[in-house]
GROMACS .gro file of C-alpha atoms in nm:
model
  439
    1MET     CA    1  -1.318  -0.152  -1.457
    2THR     CA    2  -1.279  -0.239  -1.083
    3ALA     CA    3  -1.373  -0.603  -1.131
    4LEU     CA    4  -1.133  -0.628  -1.443
    5ALA     CA    5  -0.847  -0.473  -1.259
    6PHE     CA    6  -0.912  -0.680  -0.956
    7LEU     CA    7  -0.919  -1.007  -1.154
    8ILE     CA    8  -0.597  -0.918  -1.344
    9MET     CA    9  -0.412  -0.810  -1.041
   10LEU     CA   10  -0.503  -1.120  -0.848
   11GLY     CA   11  -0.465  -1.350  -1.134
   12VAL     CA   12  -0.100  -1.230  -1.186
   13LEU     CA   13  -0.002  -1.244  -0.830
   14ILE     CA   14  -0.152  -1.582  -0.753
   15THR     CA   15   0.009  -1.726  -1.069
   16ILE     CA   16   0.350  -1.589  -0.964
   17HIS     CA   17   0.318  -1.720  -0.636
   18GLU     CA   18   0.217  -2.077  -0.718
   19LEU     CA   19   0.483  -2.056  -1.013
   20GLY     CA   20   0.764  -2.023  -0.747
   21HIS     CA   21   0.636  -2.331  -0.566
   22PHE     CA   22   0.595  -2.510  -0.905
   23LEU     CA   23   0.947  -2.441  -1.045
   24PHE     CA   24   1.137  -2.506  -0.725
   25ALA     CA   25   0.941  -2.844  -0.676
   26ARG     CA   26   1.036  -2.943  -1.042
   27MET     CA   27   1.396  -2.827  -0.972
   28PHE     CA   28   1.415  -3.062  -0.688
   29GLY     CA   29   1.258  -3.359  -0.868
   30VAL     CA   30   0.923  -3.346  -0.705
   31LYS     CA   31   0.633  -3.463  -0.919
   32VAL     CA   32   0.351  -3.184  -0.926
   33GLU     CA   33   0.008  -3.341  -0.954
   34SER     CA   34  -0.193  -3.022  -0.994
   35PHE     CA   35  -0.140  -2.665  -1.043
   36SER     CA   36  -0.462  -2.437  -0.963
   37ILE     CA   37  -0.533  -2.074  -0.997
   38GLY     CA   38  -0.823  -2.032  -0.764
   39PHE     CA   39  -1.022  -2.266  -0.534
   40GLY     CA   40  -1.332  -2.449  -0.594
   41PRO     CA   41  -1.490  -2.612  -0.919
   42PRO     CA   42  -1.265  -2.561  -1.229
   43ILE     CA   43  -1.376  -2.324  -1.490
   44PHE     CA   44  -1.140  -2.497  -1.748
   45LYS     CA   45  -0.853  -2.717  -1.702
   46TRP     CA   46  -0.605  -2.912  -1.911
   47LYS     CA   47  -0.350  -3.195  -1.865
   48GLY     CA   48   0.022  -3.138  -1.914
   49LYS     CA   49   0.279  -3.420  -1.928
   50GLU     CA   50   0.218  -3.522  -1.571
   51THR     CA   51   0.054  -3.209  -1.420
   52GLU     CA   52  -0.300  -3.108  -1.426
   53TYR     CA   53  -0.337  -2.728  -1.466
   54GLN     CA   54  -0.682  -2.540  -1.389
   55ILE     CA   55  -0.831  -2.215  -1.346
   56ALA     CA   56  -1.095  -2.248  -1.068
   57LEU     CA   57  -1.410  -2.036  -0.979
   58ILE     CA   58  -1.302  -1.881  -0.656
   59PRO     CA   59  -1.014  -1.636  -0.752
   60LEU     CA   60  -0.890  -1.576  -0.384
   61GLY     CA   61  -0.595  -1.801  -0.388
   62GLY     CA   62  -0.422  -2.090  -0.552
   63TYR     CA   63  -0.230  -2.404  -0.485
   64VAL     CA   64   0.019  -2.645  -0.612
   65LYS     CA   65  -0.030  -3.005  -0.508
   66MET     CA   66   0.272  -3.213  -0.509
   67TYR     CA   67   0.292  -3.597  -0.503
   68GLY     CA   68   0.340  -3.724  -0.148
   69GLU     CA   69   0.270  -3.392   0.009
   70ASP     CA   70   0.240  -3.399   0.378
   71SER     CA   71  -0.099  -3.375   0.555
   72MET     CA   72  -0.008  -3.073   0.741
   73THR     CA   73  -0.102  -2.890   0.417
   74GLU     CA   74  -0.413  -3.087   0.320
   75PRO     CA   75  -0.604  -3.170   0.624
   76LEU     CA   76  -0.929  -3.176   0.442
   77GLN     CA   77  -0.825  -3.414   0.169
   78GLY     CA   78  -0.810  -3.742   0.362
   79GLU     CA   79  -0.518  -3.950   0.431
   80VAL     CA   80  -0.199  -3.929   0.217
   81ASP     CA   81  -0.061  -4.235   0.057
   82LYS     CA   82   0.201  -4.350   0.301
   83SER     CA   83   0.384  -4.553   0.015
   84ALA     CA   84   0.445  -4.221  -0.161
   85TYR     CA   85   0.679  -4.122   0.127
   86GLN     CA   86   0.955  -4.348  -0.004
   87ASP     CA   87   0.908  -4.252  -0.376
   88PRO     CA   88   1.227  -4.032  -0.463
   89ARG     CA   89   0.984  -3.801  -0.662
   90SER     CA   90   0.751  -3.744  -0.363
   91PHE     CA   91   0.766  -3.428  -0.168
   92HIS     CA   92   0.782  -3.610   0.160
   93SER     CA   93   1.103  -3.803   0.061
   94LYS     CA   94   1.299  -3.484   0.005
   95PRO     CA   95   1.538  -3.342   0.279
   96ASN     CA   96   1.375  -3.058   0.494
   97TRP     CA   97   1.613  -2.796   0.340
   98GLN     CA   98   1.460  -2.867  -0.004
   99LYS     CA   99   1.102  -2.849   0.127
  100MET     CA  100   1.165  -2.521   0.301
  101LEU     CA  101   1.302  -2.372  -0.022
  102ILE     CA  102   0.994  -2.502  -0.209
  103ALA     CA  103   0.762  -2.344   0.043
  104PHE     CA  104   0.974  -2.025   0.048
  105ALA     CA  105   0.969  -1.991  -0.329
  106GLY     CA  106   0.612  -1.885  -0.350
  107PRO     CA  107   0.676  -1.561  -0.112
  108LEU     CA  108   1.014  -1.504  -0.280
  109PHE     CA  109   0.856  -1.488  -0.632
  110ASN     CA  110   0.600  -1.212  -0.508
  111ILE     CA  111   0.884  -1.018  -0.363
  112VAL     CA  112   1.096  -1.047  -0.680
  113LEU     CA  113   0.797  -0.968  -0.881
  114ALA     CA  114   0.727  -0.633  -0.661
  115ILE     CA  115   1.104  -0.529  -0.746
  116VAL     CA  116   1.050  -0.598  -1.111
  117LEU     CA  117   0.731  -0.402  -1.117
  118PHE     CA  118   0.892  -0.122  -0.945
  119VAL     CA  119   1.175  -0.116  -1.193
  120VAL     CA  120   0.933  -0.103  -1.484
  121VAL     CA  121   0.730   0.183  -1.316
  122TYR     CA  122   1.043   0.387  -1.247
  123THR     CA  123   1.174   0.319  -1.611
  124VAL     CA  124   0.852   0.391  -1.813
  125GLY     CA  125   0.791   0.698  -1.565
  126THR     CA  126   0.617   0.794  -1.250
  127LYS     CA  127   0.406   1.108  -1.180
  128GLU     CA  128   0.506   1.314  -0.871
  129PRO     CA  129   0.378   1.634  -0.740
  130ALA     CA  130   0.533   1.920  -0.934
  131TYR     CA  131   0.602   2.127  -0.632
  132LEU     CA  132   0.869   1.873  -0.523
  133SER     CA  133   1.121   2.036  -0.785
  134GLU     CA  134   1.018   2.393  -0.690
  135PRO     CA  135   1.195   2.605  -0.438
  136VAL     CA  136   1.081   2.573  -0.065
  137VAL     CA  137   0.838   2.856  -0.042
  138VAL     CA  138   0.601   2.803   0.253
  139GLY     CA  139   0.241   2.856   0.161
  140TYR     CA  140   0.084   2.719   0.475
  141VAL     CA  141   0.186   2.668   0.838
  142GLU     CA  142  -0.015   2.408   1.038
  143LYS     CA  143  -0.133   2.543   1.367
  144GLY     CA  144   0.046   2.394   1.657
  145SER     CA  145   0.310   2.230   1.457
  146VAL     CA  146   0.688   2.230   1.505
  147ALA     CA  147   0.723   2.500   1.232
  148GLU     CA  148   0.467   2.730   1.403
  149LYS     CA  149   0.636   2.690   1.737
  150VAL     CA  150   0.974   2.798   1.596
  151GLY     CA  151   0.825   3.114   1.411
  152ILE     CA  152   0.814   2.997   1.039
  153GLN     CA  153   0.553   3.202   0.857
  154PRO     CA  154   0.381   3.180   0.514
  155PHE     CA  155   0.586   3.295   0.213
  156ASP     CA  156   0.906   3.231   0.410
  157LYS     CA  157   1.182   3.080   0.150
  158ILE     CA  158   1.378   2.793   0.317
  159VAL     CA  159   1.732   2.797   0.166
  160LYS     CA  160   1.954   2.590   0.396
  161VAL     CA  161   1.946   2.320   0.654
  162ASN     CA  162   2.248   2.297   0.877
  163GLY     CA  163   2.431   2.505   0.650
  164LYS     CA  164   2.358   2.274   0.336
  165GLU     CA  165   2.166   2.440   0.062
  166VAL     CA  166   1.820   2.281  -0.033
  167LYS     CA  167   1.709   2.388  -0.383
  168ASN     CA  168   1.369   2.226  -0.376
  169TRP     CA  169   1.088   2.062  -0.163
  170LYS     CA  170   1.237   1.713  -0.233
  171GLU     CA  171   1.570   1.792  -0.114
  172PHE     CA  172   1.437   1.984   0.197
  173THR     CA  173   1.219   1.682   0.272
  174VAL     CA  174   1.520   1.421   0.260
  175GLU     CA  175   1.732   1.645   0.480
  176LEU     CA  176   1.455   1.664   0.749
  177GLY     CA  177   1.392   1.289   0.742
  178MET     CA  178   1.760   1.215   0.781
  179LYS     CA  179   1.787   1.430   1.091
  180SER     CA  180   1.478   1.299   1.287
  181GLY     CA  181   1.508   1.355   1.649
  182LYS     CA  182   1.803   1.600   1.616
  183THR     CA  183   1.850   1.974   1.630
  184VAL     CA  184   1.885   2.150   1.302
  185GLU     CA  185   1.942   2.509   1.203
  186ILE     CA  186   1.707   2.630   0.924
  187GLU     CA  187   1.803   2.926   0.729
  188LEU     CA  188   1.523   3.114   0.558
  189LEU     CA  189   1.474   3.434   0.357
  190ARG     CA  190   1.197   3.668   0.482
  191ASN     CA  191   1.111   4.001   0.312
  192GLY     CA  192   1.463   3.988   0.172
  193VAL     CA  193   1.648   3.932   0.488
  194ILE     CA  194   1.813   3.597   0.596
  195GLN     CA  195   1.706   3.472   0.943
  196LYS     CA  196   1.809   3.146   1.115
  197VAL     CA  197   1.583   2.922   1.338
  198SER     CA  198   1.685   2.641   1.552
  199VAL     CA  199   1.435   2.337   1.546
  200ASN     CA  200   1.428   2.032   1.753
  201LEU     CA  201   1.290   1.764   1.524
  202PRO     CA  202   1.038   1.488   1.633
  203ASP     CA  203   1.199   1.148   1.680
  204ASP     CA  204   1.004   1.001   1.373
  205MET     CA  205   0.942   1.250   1.087
  206THR     CA  206   0.722   0.988   0.922
  207LYS     CA  207   0.476   1.015   1.195
  208THR     CA  208   0.493   1.368   1.316
  209SER     CA  209   0.439   1.642   1.042
  210PHE     CA  210   0.686   1.934   1.045
  211GLY     CA  211   0.408   2.154   0.966
  212ILE     CA  212   0.445   2.337   0.641
  213SER     CA  213   0.326   2.297   0.294
  214PRO     CA  214   0.389   2.463  -0.056
  215VAL     CA  215   0.195   2.742  -0.209
  216PHE     CA  216  -0.104   2.569  -0.368
  217PRO     CA  217  -0.372   2.778  -0.553
  218ALA     CA  218  -0.733   2.708  -0.444
  219LYS     CA  219  -0.781   2.503  -0.753
  220VAL     CA  220  -1.063   2.227  -0.741
  221GLY     CA  221  -0.934   1.879  -0.834
  222LYS     CA  222  -1.212   1.628  -0.747
  223VAL     CA  223  -1.572   1.721  -0.671
  224LEU     CA  224  -1.769   1.445  -0.469
  225GLU     CA  225  -2.114   1.339  -0.579
  226ASN     CA  226  -2.423   1.463  -0.400
  227THR     CA  227  -2.216   1.721  -0.217
  228PRO     CA  228  -2.300   2.095  -0.189
  229ALA     CA  229  -2.019   2.170  -0.445
  230ALA     CA  230  -2.154   1.940  -0.687
  231LYS     CA  231  -2.511   2.078  -0.652
  232ALA     CA  232  -2.396   2.432  -0.694
  233GLY     CA  233  -2.211   2.343  -1.030
  234ILE     CA  234  -1.868   2.355  -0.922
  235LYS     CA  235  -1.630   2.168  -1.151
  236GLU     CA  236  -1.285   2.029  -1.152
  237GLY     CA  237  -1.032   2.294  -1.255
  238ASP     CA  238  -1.234   2.577  -1.105
  239LEU     CA  239  -1.026   2.818  -0.920
  240ILE     CA  240  -1.160   2.976  -0.585
  241ILE     CA  241  -1.044   3.338  -0.572
  242GLY     CA  242  -1.286   3.463  -0.295
  243VAL     CA  243  -1.509   3.365  -0.010
  244ASN     CA  244  -1.772   3.594   0.129
  245GLY     CA  245  -1.615   3.892  -0.025
  246LYS     CA  246  -1.268   3.822   0.095
  247PRO     CA  247  -0.984   3.739  -0.142
  248ILE     CA  248  -0.830   3.362  -0.122
  249ASN     CA  249  -0.489   3.327  -0.257
  250SER     CA  250  -0.411   2.967  -0.162
  251TRP     CA  251  -0.595   2.626  -0.096
  252PHE     CA  252  -0.483   2.645   0.277
  253GLU     CA  253  -0.649   2.996   0.312
  254PHE     CA  254  -0.976   2.821   0.200
  255VAL     CA  255  -0.922   2.528   0.435
  256ASP     CA  256  -0.874   2.774   0.716
  257PHE     CA  257  -1.196   2.966   0.633
  258MET     CA  258  -1.378   2.617   0.626
  259ALA     CA  259  -1.229   2.521   0.955
  260SER     CA  260  -1.344   2.848   1.131
  261LEU     CA  261  -1.721   2.768   1.037
  262LYS     CA  262  -1.899   2.683   1.371
  263GLU     CA  263  -2.244   2.674   1.244
  264LYS     CA  264  -2.445   2.594   0.918
  265GLN     CA  265  -2.468   2.909   0.712
  266PRO     CA  266  -2.452   2.999   0.338
  267ILE     CA  267  -2.119   3.087   0.193
  268ASN     CA  268  -2.069   3.278  -0.130
  269LEU     CA  269  -1.770   3.164  -0.369
  270LEU     CA  270  -1.612   3.369  -0.621
  271ILE     CA  271  -1.501   3.146  -0.912
  272LYS     CA  272  -1.288   3.172  -1.200
  273ARG     CA  273  -1.332   2.942  -1.486
  274ASP     CA  274  -1.196   2.966  -1.847
  275ASN     CA  275  -1.099   3.321  -1.769
  276LYS     CA  276  -1.450   3.403  -1.673
  277VAL     CA  277  -1.542   3.514  -1.303
  278PHE     CA  278  -1.873   3.415  -1.149
  279SER     CA  279  -2.010   3.376  -0.795
  280THR     CA  280  -2.234   3.091  -0.657
  281THR     CA  281  -2.396   3.040  -0.301
  282LEU     CA  282  -2.397   2.712  -0.132
  283GLU     CA  283  -2.447   2.569   0.213
  284PRO     CA  284  -2.177   2.358   0.366
  285GLN     CA  285  -2.279   2.013   0.529
  286TYR     CA  286  -2.131   1.906   0.860
  287SER     CA  287  -1.913   1.577   0.842
  288GLU     CA  288  -1.921   1.355   1.138
  289GLU     CA  289  -1.617   1.187   1.039
  290LEU     CA  290  -1.409   1.500   0.990
  291LYS     CA  291  -1.596   1.689   1.283
  292LYS     CA  292  -1.616   1.999   1.054
  293TYR     CA  293  -1.814   2.162   0.776
  294THR     CA  294  -1.726   2.069   0.401
  295ILE     CA  295  -1.851   2.127   0.071
  296GLY     CA  296  -1.715   1.826  -0.103
  297ILE     CA  297  -1.411   1.928  -0.290
  298SER     CA  298  -1.045   1.835  -0.279
  299PRO     CA  299  -0.730   2.036  -0.436
  300LYS     CA  300  -0.585   1.986  -0.761
  301PHE     CA  301  -0.216   1.921  -0.741
  302GLU     CA  302  -0.007   1.956  -1.062
  303THR     CA  303   0.196   1.655  -1.136
  304LYS     CA  304   0.489   1.585  -1.387
  305THR     CA  305   0.633   1.251  -1.515
  306ILE     CA  306   0.984   1.146  -1.411
  307LYS     CA  307   1.171   0.874  -1.576
  308TYR     CA  308   1.502   0.702  -1.481
  309PRO     CA  309   1.769   0.508  -1.663
  310LEU     CA  310   1.751   0.138  -1.608
  311THR     CA  311   2.051   0.134  -1.344
  312GLU     CA  312   1.894   0.412  -1.151
  313ALA     CA  313   1.545   0.260  -1.174
  314VAL     CA  314   1.692  -0.076  -1.022
  315GLY     CA  315   1.827   0.133  -0.723
  316LYS     CA  316   1.503   0.320  -0.691
  317ALA     CA  317   1.309  -0.007  -0.694
  318ILE     CA  318   1.528  -0.166  -0.430
  319ASP     CA  319   1.494   0.152  -0.210
  320LYS     CA  320   1.118   0.155  -0.243
  321THR     CA  321   1.106  -0.204  -0.153
  322LYS     CA  322   1.316  -0.164   0.156
  323GLU     CA  323   1.082   0.143   0.242
  324LEU     CA  324   0.770  -0.059   0.210
  325THR     CA  325   0.919  -0.367   0.397
  326VAL     CA  326   0.967  -0.153   0.699
  327ALA     CA  327   0.607  -0.011   0.666
  328ILE     CA  328   0.462  -0.358   0.644
  329TYR     CA  329   0.666  -0.484   0.939
  330ASN     CA  330   0.561  -0.173   1.146
  331VAL     CA  331   0.197  -0.245   1.063
  332VAL     CA  332   0.223  -0.614   1.155
  333VAL     CA  333   0.392  -0.530   1.490
  334GLY     CA  334   0.134  -0.263   1.544
  335LEU     CA  335  -0.156  -0.499   1.506
  336ILE     CA  336   0.000  -0.738   1.758
  337THR     CA  337   0.080  -0.457   2.023
  338GLY     CA  338  -0.253  -0.288   1.957
  339GLU     CA  339  -0.100   0.035   1.821
  340VAL     CA  340  -0.257  -0.032   1.491
  341SER     CA  341  -0.638  -0.108   1.486
  342PHE     CA  342  -0.754  -0.424   1.302
  343LYS     CA  343  -1.030  -0.196   1.153
  344THR     CA  344  -0.767  -0.055   0.914
  345LEU     CA  345  -0.735  -0.403   0.750
  346GLY     CA  346  -0.911  -0.443   0.408
  347GLY     CA  347  -1.037  -0.741   0.240
  348PRO     CA  348  -1.127  -0.834  -0.127
  349ILE     CA  349  -1.375  -0.537  -0.170
  350SER     CA  350  -1.100  -0.294  -0.060
  351ILE     CA  351  -0.828  -0.437  -0.289
  352ALA     CA  352  -1.074  -0.450  -0.574
  353LYS     CA  353  -1.168  -0.089  -0.524
  354PHE     CA  354  -0.781  -0.005  -0.474
  355SER     CA  355  -0.682  -0.177  -0.796
  356GLY     CA  356  -0.975  -0.035  -0.977
  357GLU     CA  357  -0.885   0.329  -0.886
  358ALA     CA  358  -0.528   0.250  -0.973
  359LEU     CA  359  -0.603   0.145  -1.312
  360GLU     CA  360  -0.817   0.439  -1.380
  361THR     CA  361  -0.544   0.655  -1.283
  362GLY     CA  362  -0.297   0.506  -1.529
  363ILE     CA  363  -0.105   0.174  -1.615
  364THR     CA  364   0.210   0.280  -1.402
  365THR     CA  365  -0.014   0.351  -1.118
  366PHE     CA  366  -0.174   0.012  -1.154
  367LEU     CA  367   0.172  -0.159  -1.179
  368PHE     CA  368   0.290   0.018  -0.870
  369ALA     CA  369  -0.014  -0.079  -0.686
  370MET     CA  370   0.025  -0.448  -0.798
  371ALA     CA  371   0.390  -0.423  -0.680
  372PHE     CA  372   0.277  -0.313  -0.334
  373ILE     CA  373   0.008  -0.585  -0.292
  374SER     CA  374   0.253  -0.838  -0.433
  375LEU     CA  375   0.500  -0.739  -0.152
  376GLN     CA  376   0.249  -0.763   0.113
  377LEU     CA  377   0.126  -1.104  -0.027
  378GLY     CA  378   0.493  -1.229  -0.014
  379TYR     CA  379   0.563  -1.123   0.334
  380LEU     CA  380   0.233  -1.193   0.485
  381ASN     CA  381   0.258  -1.570   0.357
  382LEU     CA  382   0.572  -1.598   0.555
  383LEU     CA  383   0.402  -1.548   0.861
  384PRO     CA  384   0.436  -1.853   1.105
  385ILE     CA  385   0.067  -1.950   1.078
  386PRO     CA  386  -0.027  -2.318   0.981
  387VAL     CA  387  -0.140  -2.366   0.619
  388LEU     CA  388   0.056  -2.052   0.517
  389ASP     CA  389   0.405  -2.106   0.365
  390GLY     CA  390   0.564  -1.963   0.693
  391GLY     CA  391   0.371  -2.215   0.889
  392LEU     CA  392   0.507  -2.506   0.692
  393ILE     CA  393   0.860  -2.374   0.723
  394LEU     CA  394   0.828  -2.332   1.098
  395ILE     CA  395   0.718  -2.692   1.129
  396LEU     CA  396   0.998  -2.809   0.903
  397LEU     CA  397   1.244  -2.611   1.118
  398ILE     CA  398   1.102  -2.755   1.431
  399GLU     CA  399   1.144  -3.125   1.275
  400THR     CA  400   1.487  -3.050   1.171
  401ILE     CA  401   1.574  -2.928   1.537
  402ILE     CA  402   1.423  -3.233   1.715
  403ARG     CA  403   1.532  -3.488   1.437
  404ARG     CA  404   1.211  -3.637   1.381
  405PRO     CA  405   0.854  -3.572   1.224
  406LEU     CA  406   0.591  -3.437   1.423
  407PRO     CA  407   0.305  -3.652   1.492
  408GLU     CA  408   0.042  -3.667   1.195
  409LYS     CA  409  -0.226  -3.552   1.434
  410ALA     CA  410  -0.052  -3.268   1.554
  411LYS     CA  411  -0.003  -3.134   1.210
  412GLU     CA  412  -0.368  -3.197   1.122
  413TYR     CA  413  -0.474  -3.002   1.433
  414LEU     CA  414  -0.226  -2.733   1.350
  415ALA     CA  415  -0.371  -2.709   1.012
  416TYR     CA  416  -0.733  -2.690   1.134
  417PHE     CA  417  -0.615  -2.406   1.374
  418GLY     CA  418  -0.471  -2.225   1.075
  419PHE     CA  419  -0.769  -2.247   0.856
  420ALA     CA  420  -0.978  -2.145   1.148
  421LEU     CA  421  -0.760  -1.843   1.210
  422LEU     CA  422  -0.739  -1.735   0.860
  423GLY     CA  423  -1.115  -1.802   0.806
  424THR     CA  424  -1.197  -1.570   1.101
  425LEU     CA  425  -0.965  -1.295   0.978
  426MET     CA  426  -1.113  -1.322   0.628
  427ILE     CA  427  -1.464  -1.271   0.769
  428TYR     CA  428  -1.359  -0.993   0.982
  429VAL     CA  429  -1.185  -0.803   0.684
  430ILE     CA  430  -1.488  -0.876   0.460
  431PHE     CA  431  -1.722  -0.722   0.733
  432ASN     CA  432  -1.490  -0.427   0.751
  433ASP     CA  433  -1.520  -0.397   0.370
  434ILE     CA  434  -1.898  -0.404   0.389
  435LEU     CA  435  -1.911  -0.155   0.663
  436ARG     CA  436  -1.706   0.097   0.459
  437VAL     CA  437  -1.933   0.059   0.175
  438ILE     CA  438  -2.226   0.114   0.372
  439GLN     CA  439  -2.071   0.410   0.527
   0.00000   0.00000   0.00000
């Protein structure tokens, strides 16, 4: 499933990207000699009217080879036929603005594909947590959070923010997000009495949690293999109603109990399954990564499918594209400034795992994942790195400004530098992937 999902996703994204270059080249009258999905030896190929199409063995990219293409994009394929530079159907003979548009078309098609896929997802229907449409009843207050500091307590019901009624968690979250860095007045209902608290919100609500969560029953979602929970026979859908003789009313009460464990000791769980109650004893294991004892389960969150009319779906798709664009920009800047670790980057193995899990979850999740990867592919190809589309655009801009071509040797060395940089990065992310698998 993982391999199939990976090949489908990569095949679609590469094809769309190269199709952008191909169509714009043809639109400007450039002869396209070959259109390849993948690198290396061809698995099969066929000849069109003037273009050779092929699917190659290594599916980690593709290319469109245009007649008279400059050596800055092909430093490993020998000298370019200089006579082709004067041919009106050659890439080199075209004005720089047309060359830049041809280079830009690949990333553009990936970005457009992302928007189209988001529209499809929102039209077909997306799953979202059911609690988002429920009243804002606090189930858990995170220790040391903004909410705890202003005195918000479990089972408080938040009804207004700055005098504006909030009917559900979605509206409450939006209101807080819009007021990052500001002071707001939150009106809540506690034991039948209305109370008001003044809150100084963090500057960036996307990075700092307000510190409250809904009421979630302690229902088991996923049980990890070879963990204490799996060995004790705990299954998805089980409801934890007691620990060591004490009742458990929410998932976060169970989380707090697990966080309180300071040494390895057996615990007794009271489980409800199919209207039957039984107990089981297990011994938690210490997680070096989480720095606490765990039993290997995650909570089950109820979801519901939300569909939007086409016009609303388009608006939602554009908003989501803007949101993810900002997120991608912040990651790139963070990598440059050191605020984001390069260890967070994933390579082909991570993408394959991501796409496989998305496909297992459902077709809309897979399409959403494909849209997200397509958006990343589009923007990353616009980075001003030689051999990427952004590098070619940068060189063409420089040539336009200085009104003469850069020396061929300079372009060749830039291309070698680009290949070396991308090759090093690819080795690094694959090494990251392997480490994650080993861990």
